[in-house]
Structures are given as structure tokens and as C-alpha cells.
Short mmCIF file of N, CA and C and ligand atoms in Angstrom, two decimals:
data_model
loop_
_atom_site.label_atom_id
_atom_site.label_comp_id
_atom_site.label_asym_id
_atom_site.label_seq_id
_atom_site.Cartn_x
_atom_site.Cartn_y
_atom_site.Cartn_z
N MET A 1 -16.16 2.62 21.96
CA MET A 1 -16.62 3.90 22.46
C MET A 1 -16.68 5.03 21.52
N GLN A 2 -17.80 5.75 21.09
CA GLN A 2 -17.37 6.64 19.94
C GLN A 2 -17.47 8.06 20.61
N CYS A 3 -16.15 8.79 19.82
CA CYS A 3 -15.80 9.93 20.47
C CYS A 3 -15.22 10.57 19.15
N ILE A 4 -15.90 12.06 19.04
CA ILE A 4 -15.93 12.68 17.97
C ILE A 4 -14.39 13.47 17.81
N PHE A 5 -13.67 13.54 18.95
CA PHE A 5 -12.11 14.06 18.90
C PHE A 5 -11.65 13.04 18.54
N CYS A 6 -11.54 11.98 18.91
CA CYS A 6 -10.78 10.64 18.40
C CYS A 6 -11.01 10.47 17.06
N ASP A 7 -12.06 10.75 16.59
CA ASP A 7 -12.26 10.49 15.16
C ASP A 7 -11.51 11.75 14.19
N ILE A 8 -11.46 12.72 14.81
CA ILE A 8 -10.91 13.88 14.36
C ILE A 8 -9.28 13.56 14.33
N VAL A 9 -8.73 12.92 15.43
CA VAL A 9 -7.56 12.56 15.64
C VAL A 9 -7.12 11.48 14.60
N GLU A 10 -7.91 10.74 14.21
CA GLU A 10 -7.66 9.44 13.55
C GLU A 10 -8.23 9.79 11.98
N ARG A 11 -8.66 11.21 11.86
CA ARG A 11 -8.90 11.54 10.43
C ARG A 11 -10.05 10.88 9.91
N LYS A 12 -10.91 10.43 10.81
CA LYS A 12 -12.24 9.66 10.45
C LYS A 12 -13.33 10.68 10.26
N GLU A 13 -13.13 11.90 10.83
CA GLU A 13 -14.00 12.89 10.80
C GLU A 13 -13.17 14.12 10.53
N LYS A 14 -13.53 14.93 9.62
CA LYS A 14 -13.00 16.22 9.05
C LYS A 14 -12.73 17.51 9.88
N ALA A 15 -11.77 18.03 9.91
CA ALA A 15 -11.76 19.36 11.10
C ALA A 15 -10.66 20.03 10.40
N GLU A 16 -10.98 21.48 10.71
CA GLU A 16 -10.00 22.58 10.09
C GLU A 16 -8.74 22.62 11.11
N ILE A 17 -7.81 21.80 10.80
CA ILE A 17 -6.53 21.72 11.72
C ILE A 17 -5.60 22.84 11.94
N LEU A 18 -5.23 23.49 13.01
CA LEU A 18 -4.55 24.27 12.99
C LEU A 18 -2.91 23.96 13.60
N PHE A 19 -2.80 22.98 14.19
CA PHE A 19 -1.76 22.52 14.70
C PHE A 19 -1.58 21.32 15.07
N GLU A 20 -0.59 20.26 14.77
CA GLU A 20 -0.34 19.02 15.44
C GLU A 20 1.09 18.67 15.49
N ASP A 21 1.40 17.98 16.65
CA ASP A 21 2.19 17.30 17.07
C ASP A 21 2.02 15.85 17.67
N GLU A 22 3.07 14.99 17.84
CA GLU A 22 2.98 13.96 18.60
C GLU A 22 1.88 13.40 19.42
N ASN A 23 1.80 14.57 20.29
CA ASN A 23 0.70 14.49 21.35
C ASN A 23 -0.42 15.20 21.53
N ILE A 24 -0.57 16.31 20.78
CA ILE A 24 -1.42 17.27 20.74
C ILE A 24 -2.09 17.63 19.32
N ILE A 25 -3.28 18.07 19.43
CA ILE A 25 -3.78 18.64 18.09
C ILE A 25 -4.75 19.90 18.31
N SER A 26 -4.84 20.79 17.53
CA SER A 26 -5.74 21.78 17.52
C SER A 26 -6.33 22.05 16.42
N PHE A 27 -7.76 22.28 16.60
CA PHE A 27 -8.72 22.75 15.34
C PHE A 27 -9.76 23.72 15.89
N LEU A 28 -10.35 24.25 14.63
CA LEU A 28 -11.24 25.21 14.92
C LEU A 28 -12.62 24.52 15.39
N ASP A 29 -13.40 24.97 16.27
CA ASP A 29 -14.50 24.86 16.91
C ASP A 29 -15.66 24.97 16.03
N ILE A 30 -16.56 23.70 15.65
CA ILE A 30 -17.28 23.75 14.48
C ILE A 30 -18.56 24.77 14.75
N ASN A 31 -18.90 25.12 16.18
CA ASN A 31 -20.08 25.94 16.42
C ASN A 31 -19.27 27.16 17.45
N PRO A 32 -18.51 28.16 16.75
CA PRO A 32 -17.92 29.00 17.38
C PRO A 32 -18.61 30.25 18.28
N PHE A 33 -18.31 30.47 19.28
CA PHE A 33 -18.80 31.68 20.02
C PHE A 33 -18.23 32.88 19.35
N ASN A 34 -17.25 33.02 18.83
CA ASN A 34 -16.74 33.99 17.75
C ASN A 34 -16.02 32.98 16.78
N VAL A 35 -15.70 33.70 15.64
CA VAL A 35 -15.08 32.77 14.40
C VAL A 35 -13.74 32.98 14.94
N GLY A 36 -12.85 31.89 14.73
CA GLY A 36 -11.50 31.70 15.35
C GLY A 36 -11.41 30.66 16.29
N HIS A 37 -12.65 30.59 17.30
CA HIS A 37 -12.65 29.82 18.61
C HIS A 37 -12.17 28.60 18.11
N SER A 38 -11.09 28.12 18.80
CA SER A 38 -10.35 27.04 18.67
C SER A 38 -10.23 26.01 19.82
N LEU A 39 -9.87 24.73 19.50
CA LEU A 39 -9.81 23.76 20.55
C LEU A 39 -8.34 23.11 20.72
N VAL A 40 -7.73 22.76 21.81
CA VAL A 40 -6.71 21.94 22.02
C VAL A 40 -6.99 20.87 22.71
N ILE A 41 -6.55 19.84 22.06
CA ILE A 41 -6.83 18.36 22.75
C ILE A 41 -5.63 17.73 22.81
N PRO A 42 -5.49 16.88 24.09
CA PRO A 42 -4.13 15.79 23.91
C PRO A 42 -4.91 14.72 22.90
N LYS A 43 -4.06 14.02 22.09
CA LYS A 43 -4.49 12.99 20.99
C LYS A 43 -5.08 11.85 21.73
N THR A 44 -4.30 11.43 22.83
CA THR A 44 -4.91 10.34 23.74
C THR A 44 -6.40 10.71 24.53
N HIS A 45 -7.28 9.83 24.56
CA HIS A 45 -8.52 10.05 24.84
C HIS A 45 -8.25 10.00 26.31
N TYR A 46 -8.68 11.12 27.09
CA TYR A 46 -8.72 11.27 28.61
C TYR A 46 -10.01 12.06 28.72
N GLU A 47 -10.87 11.43 29.47
CA GLU A 47 -12.29 11.99 29.87
C GLU A 47 -12.21 13.48 29.97
N ASN A 48 -11.39 13.94 30.97
CA ASN A 48 -11.70 15.05 31.58
C ASN A 48 -10.36 15.54 32.08
N PHE A 49 -10.07 16.66 32.34
CA PHE A 49 -8.69 17.40 32.98
C PHE A 49 -8.18 16.52 34.09
N LEU A 50 -8.81 16.05 34.92
CA LEU A 50 -8.06 15.35 36.06
C LEU A 50 -7.72 13.94 35.52
N ASP A 51 -8.18 13.53 34.52
CA ASP A 51 -7.79 12.25 34.02
C ASP A 51 -6.39 12.09 33.29
N VAL A 52 -6.12 13.33 32.75
CA VAL A 52 -4.65 13.65 31.75
C VAL A 52 -3.42 13.68 32.80
N PRO A 53 -2.51 12.64 32.43
CA PRO A 53 -1.32 12.69 33.25
C PRO A 53 -0.59 14.29 33.63
N ASN A 54 -0.16 14.19 34.70
CA ASN A 54 0.39 15.54 34.96
C ASN A 54 1.59 15.90 34.04
N ASP A 55 2.13 14.99 33.59
CA ASP A 55 3.60 15.42 32.94
C ASP A 55 3.14 15.70 31.55
N LEU A 56 1.91 15.70 31.12
CA LEU A 56 1.68 16.26 30.06
C LEU A 56 1.19 17.68 29.86
N PHE A 57 0.76 18.32 30.84
CA PHE A 57 0.37 19.57 30.74
C PHE A 57 1.36 20.62 30.44
N GLY A 58 2.72 20.52 30.68
CA GLY A 58 3.74 21.50 29.98
C GLY A 58 3.57 21.71 28.61
N GLU A 59 3.36 20.62 28.18
CA GLU A 59 3.17 20.48 26.76
C GLU A 59 1.92 21.18 26.06
N ILE A 60 0.80 20.93 26.63
CA ILE A 60 -0.55 21.13 26.40
C ILE A 60 -0.60 22.71 26.77
N PHE A 61 -0.07 23.07 27.91
CA PHE A 61 -0.58 24.80 27.93
C PHE A 61 0.62 25.49 27.17
N SER A 62 1.89 24.74 26.67
CA SER A 62 2.58 25.55 25.75
C SER A 62 1.77 25.70 24.61
N VAL A 63 1.53 24.64 24.08
CA VAL A 63 0.74 24.71 22.52
C VAL A 63 -0.83 25.64 22.88
N VAL A 64 -1.43 25.42 24.07
CA VAL A 64 -2.49 26.36 24.21
C VAL A 64 -1.92 27.99 24.16
N GLN A 65 -0.58 28.44 24.73
CA GLN A 65 -0.32 29.63 24.66
C GLN A 65 0.07 29.98 23.12
N GLN A 66 0.50 29.22 22.51
CA GLN A 66 1.19 29.52 20.98
C GLN A 66 -0.28 29.67 20.02
N LEU A 67 -0.97 28.65 20.41
CA LEU A 67 -2.30 28.75 19.66
C LEU A 67 -2.92 30.20 19.84
N THR A 68 -2.86 30.39 21.29
CA THR A 68 -3.72 31.74 21.57
C THR A 68 -2.82 32.82 21.03
N LYS A 69 -1.77 32.74 20.62
CA LYS A 69 -1.12 33.86 20.30
C LYS A 69 -1.50 34.17 18.49
N GLY A 70 -1.46 32.90 17.94
CA GLY A 70 -2.05 33.12 16.59
C GLY A 70 -3.57 33.37 16.22
N VAL A 71 -4.23 32.92 17.50
CA VAL A 71 -5.49 33.41 17.33
C VAL A 71 -5.98 34.95 17.51
N VAL A 72 -5.03 35.43 18.49
CA VAL A 72 -5.28 36.83 18.76
C VAL A 72 -4.44 37.78 17.89
N HIS A 73 -3.32 37.43 17.54
CA HIS A 73 -2.69 38.32 16.55
C HIS A 73 -3.20 38.04 15.19
N GLY A 74 -3.68 36.90 14.78
CA GLY A 74 -4.05 36.74 13.38
C GLY A 74 -5.49 37.19 13.21
N LEU A 75 -6.30 37.47 14.24
CA LEU A 75 -7.52 37.96 13.96
C LEU A 75 -7.68 39.23 14.69
N GLN A 76 -6.70 39.92 15.12
CA GLN A 76 -6.75 41.13 15.99
C GLN A 76 -7.88 41.09 16.97
N ALA A 77 -7.87 40.25 17.82
CA ALA A 77 -8.93 40.20 18.85
C ALA A 77 -8.54 41.25 20.15
N ASP A 78 -9.68 41.54 20.69
CA ASP A 78 -9.19 42.49 21.74
C ASP A 78 -8.77 41.60 23.09
N GLY A 79 -9.22 40.40 23.15
CA GLY A 79 -9.14 39.85 24.29
C GLY A 79 -9.26 38.38 23.93
N TYR A 80 -9.32 37.31 25.13
CA TYR A 80 -9.62 35.71 24.73
C TYR A 80 -10.19 35.53 25.98
N ASN A 81 -10.59 34.20 25.81
CA ASN A 81 -11.08 33.34 27.24
C ASN A 81 -10.67 31.96 26.81
N ILE A 82 -9.77 31.28 27.74
CA ILE A 82 -9.37 30.34 27.82
C ILE A 82 -10.07 29.23 28.73
N LEU A 83 -10.70 28.34 28.39
CA LEU A 83 -11.37 27.65 29.23
C LEU A 83 -11.73 26.11 29.11
N SER A 84 -12.03 25.15 30.17
CA SER A 84 -12.09 23.94 29.72
C SER A 84 -13.30 23.37 30.88
N ASN A 85 -14.24 23.11 30.09
CA ASN A 85 -15.56 22.53 31.07
C ASN A 85 -15.60 21.19 31.28
N ASN A 86 -15.54 20.88 32.42
CA ASN A 86 -15.39 19.53 32.72
C ASN A 86 -16.52 18.82 33.78
N GLY A 87 -17.27 18.03 33.10
CA GLY A 87 -18.32 17.11 33.70
C GLY A 87 -19.67 17.83 33.39
N ARG A 88 -20.53 17.21 33.28
CA ARG A 88 -21.89 17.80 32.86
C ARG A 88 -22.39 18.90 33.50
N ALA A 89 -22.08 18.85 34.68
CA ALA A 89 -22.75 20.18 35.61
C ALA A 89 -21.68 21.31 35.02
N ALA A 90 -20.67 21.28 34.56
CA ALA A 90 -19.82 22.29 33.92
C ALA A 90 -20.07 22.57 32.62
N GLY A 91 -20.96 21.81 31.94
CA GLY A 91 -21.29 22.36 30.63
C GLY A 91 -20.58 21.57 29.73
N GLN A 92 -19.83 20.34 30.10
CA GLN A 92 -18.91 19.59 29.19
C GLN A 92 -19.87 18.95 28.30
N SER A 93 -19.68 18.85 26.93
CA SER A 93 -20.68 18.03 25.94
C SER A 93 -19.98 17.11 25.21
N VAL A 94 -18.39 17.19 25.01
CA VAL A 94 -17.61 16.35 24.39
C VAL A 94 -16.83 15.73 25.69
N PHE A 95 -16.88 14.45 26.03
CA PHE A 95 -16.01 14.12 26.77
C PHE A 95 -14.69 13.45 26.75
N HIS A 96 -13.84 14.33 25.86
CA HIS A 96 -12.52 14.02 25.67
C HIS A 96 -11.88 15.28 25.82
N CYS A 97 -10.86 15.62 26.97
CA CYS A 97 -10.53 16.68 27.53
C CYS A 97 -9.96 17.78 26.51
N HIS A 98 -10.69 18.92 26.63
CA HIS A 98 -9.79 19.97 25.77
C HIS A 98 -10.18 21.41 26.14
N PHE A 99 -9.35 22.36 25.65
CA PHE A 99 -9.17 23.67 26.00
C PHE A 99 -9.85 24.36 24.98
N HIS A 100 -10.87 25.42 25.31
CA HIS A 100 -11.30 26.54 24.42
C HIS A 100 -10.31 27.74 24.22
N ILE A 101 -10.06 28.14 23.20
CA ILE A 101 -9.41 29.42 23.23
C ILE A 101 -10.35 30.45 22.20
N ILE A 102 -11.05 31.14 23.17
CA ILE A 102 -12.25 31.99 22.16
C ILE A 102 -11.60 33.38 21.94
N PRO A 103 -11.59 33.91 20.78
CA PRO A 103 -10.98 35.29 20.69
C PRO A 103 -12.27 36.19 21.12
N ARG A 104 -12.05 37.32 21.65
CA ARG A 104 -12.87 38.34 22.25
C ARG A 104 -12.90 39.76 21.50
N PHE A 105 -13.91 40.13 21.29
CA PHE A 105 -13.93 41.52 20.80
C PHE A 105 -15.00 42.38 21.64
N GLU A 106 -14.45 43.74 21.86
CA GLU A 106 -15.09 44.75 22.55
C GLU A 106 -16.63 44.77 22.33
N THR A 107 -16.86 44.61 21.01
CA THR A 107 -18.36 44.62 20.48
C THR A 107 -19.29 43.43 20.59
N ASP A 108 -18.63 42.16 20.76
CA ASP A 108 -19.32 40.99 21.04
C ASP A 108 -20.29 40.65 21.74
N GLY A 109 -20.55 41.46 22.83
CA GLY A 109 -21.55 41.52 23.70
C GLY A 109 -21.55 40.44 24.67
N TYR A 110 -20.55 39.68 24.61
CA TYR A 110 -21.06 38.32 25.38
C TYR A 110 -20.78 38.75 26.95
N LYS A 111 -21.36 37.96 27.87
CA LYS A 111 -20.86 38.65 29.28
C LYS A 111 -21.04 37.01 29.92
N PHE A 112 -19.78 36.58 30.62
CA PHE A 112 -19.86 35.30 31.20
C PHE A 112 -20.17 35.50 32.77
N LYS A 113 -20.48 36.56 33.17
CA LYS A 113 -20.76 36.82 34.50
C LYS A 113 -21.90 35.75 35.05
N MET A 114 -22.01 35.32 36.47
CA MET A 114 -22.90 34.50 36.95
C MET A 114 -23.16 35.37 38.16
N ASP A 115 -24.28 35.00 38.64
CA ASP A 115 -24.61 35.38 40.25
C ASP A 115 -23.76 34.94 41.16
N LEU A 116 -22.95 35.83 41.75
CA LEU A 116 -21.72 35.45 42.49
C LEU A 116 -22.50 35.20 44.38
N LYS A 117 -21.72 34.07 44.84
CA LYS A 117 -22.12 33.91 46.24
C LYS A 117 -21.40 34.59 46.86
N LYS A 118 -22.00 34.46 48.37
CA LYS A 118 -21.28 35.22 49.28
C LYS A 118 -21.11 34.22 50.62
N TYR A 119 -19.81 34.42 51.26
CA TYR A 119 -19.40 33.31 52.16
C TYR A 119 -19.91 34.02 53.32
N GLY A 120 -20.29 32.80 54.25
CA GLY A 120 -20.79 33.25 55.63
C GLY A 120 -19.64 33.24 56.52
N ASN A 121 -19.72 33.61 57.68
CA ASN A 121 -19.04 34.09 58.87
C ASN A 121 -18.09 32.60 58.96
N GLY A 122 -16.84 32.78 58.72
CA GLY A 122 -15.68 31.74 58.82
C GLY A 122 -15.59 30.51 57.93
N GLU A 123 -16.77 30.66 57.03
CA GLU A 123 -16.95 29.95 56.00
C GLU A 123 -15.86 29.70 54.96
N MET A 124 -15.02 30.81 54.80
CA MET A 124 -13.87 31.01 53.84
C MET A 124 -12.88 29.96 54.46
N ASN A 125 -12.68 30.08 55.60
CA ASN A 125 -11.50 29.26 56.16
C ASN A 125 -11.62 27.69 56.23
N LEU A 126 -13.02 27.56 56.40
CA LEU A 126 -13.50 26.20 56.48
C LEU A 126 -13.43 25.44 55.10
N ILE A 127 -13.83 26.12 53.96
CA ILE A 127 -13.79 25.94 52.62
C ILE A 127 -12.24 25.68 52.15
N ALA A 128 -11.29 26.77 52.67
CA ALA A 128 -10.06 26.42 52.38
C ALA A 128 -9.39 25.29 52.81
N GLU A 129 -9.49 24.80 54.28
CA GLU A 129 -9.13 23.65 54.77
C GLU A 129 -9.50 22.62 53.96
N LYS A 130 -10.80 22.49 53.71
CA LYS A 130 -11.12 21.48 52.80
C LYS A 130 -10.48 21.15 51.60
N ILE A 131 -10.37 22.12 50.86
CA ILE A 131 -9.52 22.02 49.53
C ILE A 131 -8.05 21.78 49.86
N LYS A 132 -7.49 22.21 50.76
CA LYS A 132 -6.04 21.95 51.07
C LYS A 132 -5.70 20.40 51.37
N SER A 133 -6.63 20.24 52.40
CA SER A 133 -6.45 18.78 52.94
C SER A 133 -6.77 17.64 51.74
N ALA A 134 -7.56 18.17 50.52
CA ALA A 134 -7.62 17.13 49.52
C ALA A 134 -6.60 17.23 48.37
N ILE A 135 -5.58 18.34 48.56
CA ILE A 135 -4.67 18.55 47.46
C ILE A 135 -3.43 17.42 47.71
N LEU A 136 -3.21 16.61 46.54
CA LEU A 136 -2.16 15.59 46.76
C LEU A 136 -1.08 15.92 45.81
N PHE A 137 0.22 16.06 46.28
CA PHE A 137 1.39 16.32 45.48
C PHE A 137 2.19 15.39 45.59
P1 5GP B 1 -17.65 21.29 25.45
O1 5GP B 1 -19.06 21.67 25.59
O2 5GP B 1 -17.63 19.76 25.91
O3 5GP B 1 -16.81 22.38 26.38
O4 5GP B 1 -17.03 21.66 24.19
C1 5GP B 1 -17.14 20.81 23.13
C2 5GP B 1 -17.03 21.62 21.96
O5 5GP B 1 -16.67 20.72 20.77
C3 5GP B 1 -18.29 22.49 21.33
O6 5GP B 1 -17.81 24.01 21.56
C4 5GP B 1 -18.54 22.05 20.03
O7 5GP B 1 -18.99 23.03 19.35
C5 5GP B 1 -17.37 21.34 19.49
N1 5GP B 1 -17.61 20.33 18.64
C6 5GP B 1 -18.43 19.45 18.62
N2 5GP B 1 -18.22 18.39 17.98
C7 5GP B 1 -17.50 18.86 16.93
C8 5GP B 1 -16.94 18.63 15.76
O8 5GP B 1 -17.59 17.52 15.12
N3 5GP B 1 -16.05 19.30 15.27
C9 5GP B 1 -15.42 20.17 15.64
N4 5GP B 1 -14.54 21.09 15.09
N5 5GP B 1 -15.95 20.90 16.71
C10 5GP B 1 -17.14 19.99 17.55
ZN1 ZN B 2 -11.79 10.67 22.42
#
């Protein structure tokens, strides 16, 4: 199976690497929303967020936070978006779980706003119940 991020981990594909340890690697996104747009990935190939073992998230989010500090302070960003697209419907294009760190500037003009939906009468409670009954700890 061909995976561009696995190729980066294995150094078969070039990338501007920012950080690496035993389990995680971070590098610049090749097509940035803003310069400095970075990615953090587990080195092991997991297709998306739900496939990643729960006990790896402490480490992953610790790296995401450290990287964000570097991006924000190093580039004097005014803000930042941290996001993960999962599944084609959500815009995932590389099917190896990753987190985007996107530096934002007051003047960059991006708007991530979508059309907001409204809940019908009693629907909020129904939806909450559906979610709660599917949570497994
Ligand atoms: P997704 O669309 O799956 O949320 O994010 C995938 C990201 O990977 C995109 O922002 C895209 O620009 C980036 N990307 C795709 N191929 C490469 C590559 O070969 N090298 C690097 N550094 N980034 C890549
Ligand atoms: Zn992969």
C-alpha cells in the first residue's frame, strides 16, 4: 500500500522535518494555508483518528502543543488552527492520521465558517442520547 507519509517516515520521500522521536514525526505541509503550516503524525500507519491506540494520544498531543508553540512564537502568528480531517466527507486526502497546525494572521482573510444548522424541538436531547449511548470507555 502506497502512503506518502509512511514514505516520509522511512525517508523514501523528502520533507522539511521539524521534530522526530521514537513514535512521532512532524514536518512542514507541502501546500500550506499559510507558511509554517505543519503536520504531526504517528510514525505507525493508522488510517484515521479512531484507529490510533488511545494510549498514544498523550504523546501525540504533547508534541502538537510543543510544535504549536514553535510555529506561533517562531513566526509571530496572531492565532492558530489545530485540526484533523477524517474521512473523505471531512476532506481527508492522505489516509494516514495527522494533525494540522496552521498559523493564522489577522490579515490572512481565511474564514472557516460554514452554514450553521438549527436543532428542532427536542432534537438536541435526542442527539445527545445517541452520542452518549455510543461512547465506550
Ligand atoms: P488532509 O487533506 O488529509 O487533511 O491533509 C493532507 C495534507 O498533506 C495536505 O495539507 C497536503 O498539502 C499535505 N501533503 C500531501 N502530500 C504531501 C507531501 O508529499 N509532503 C508534505 N510535506 N505534505 C504533503
Ligand atoms: Zn502511512
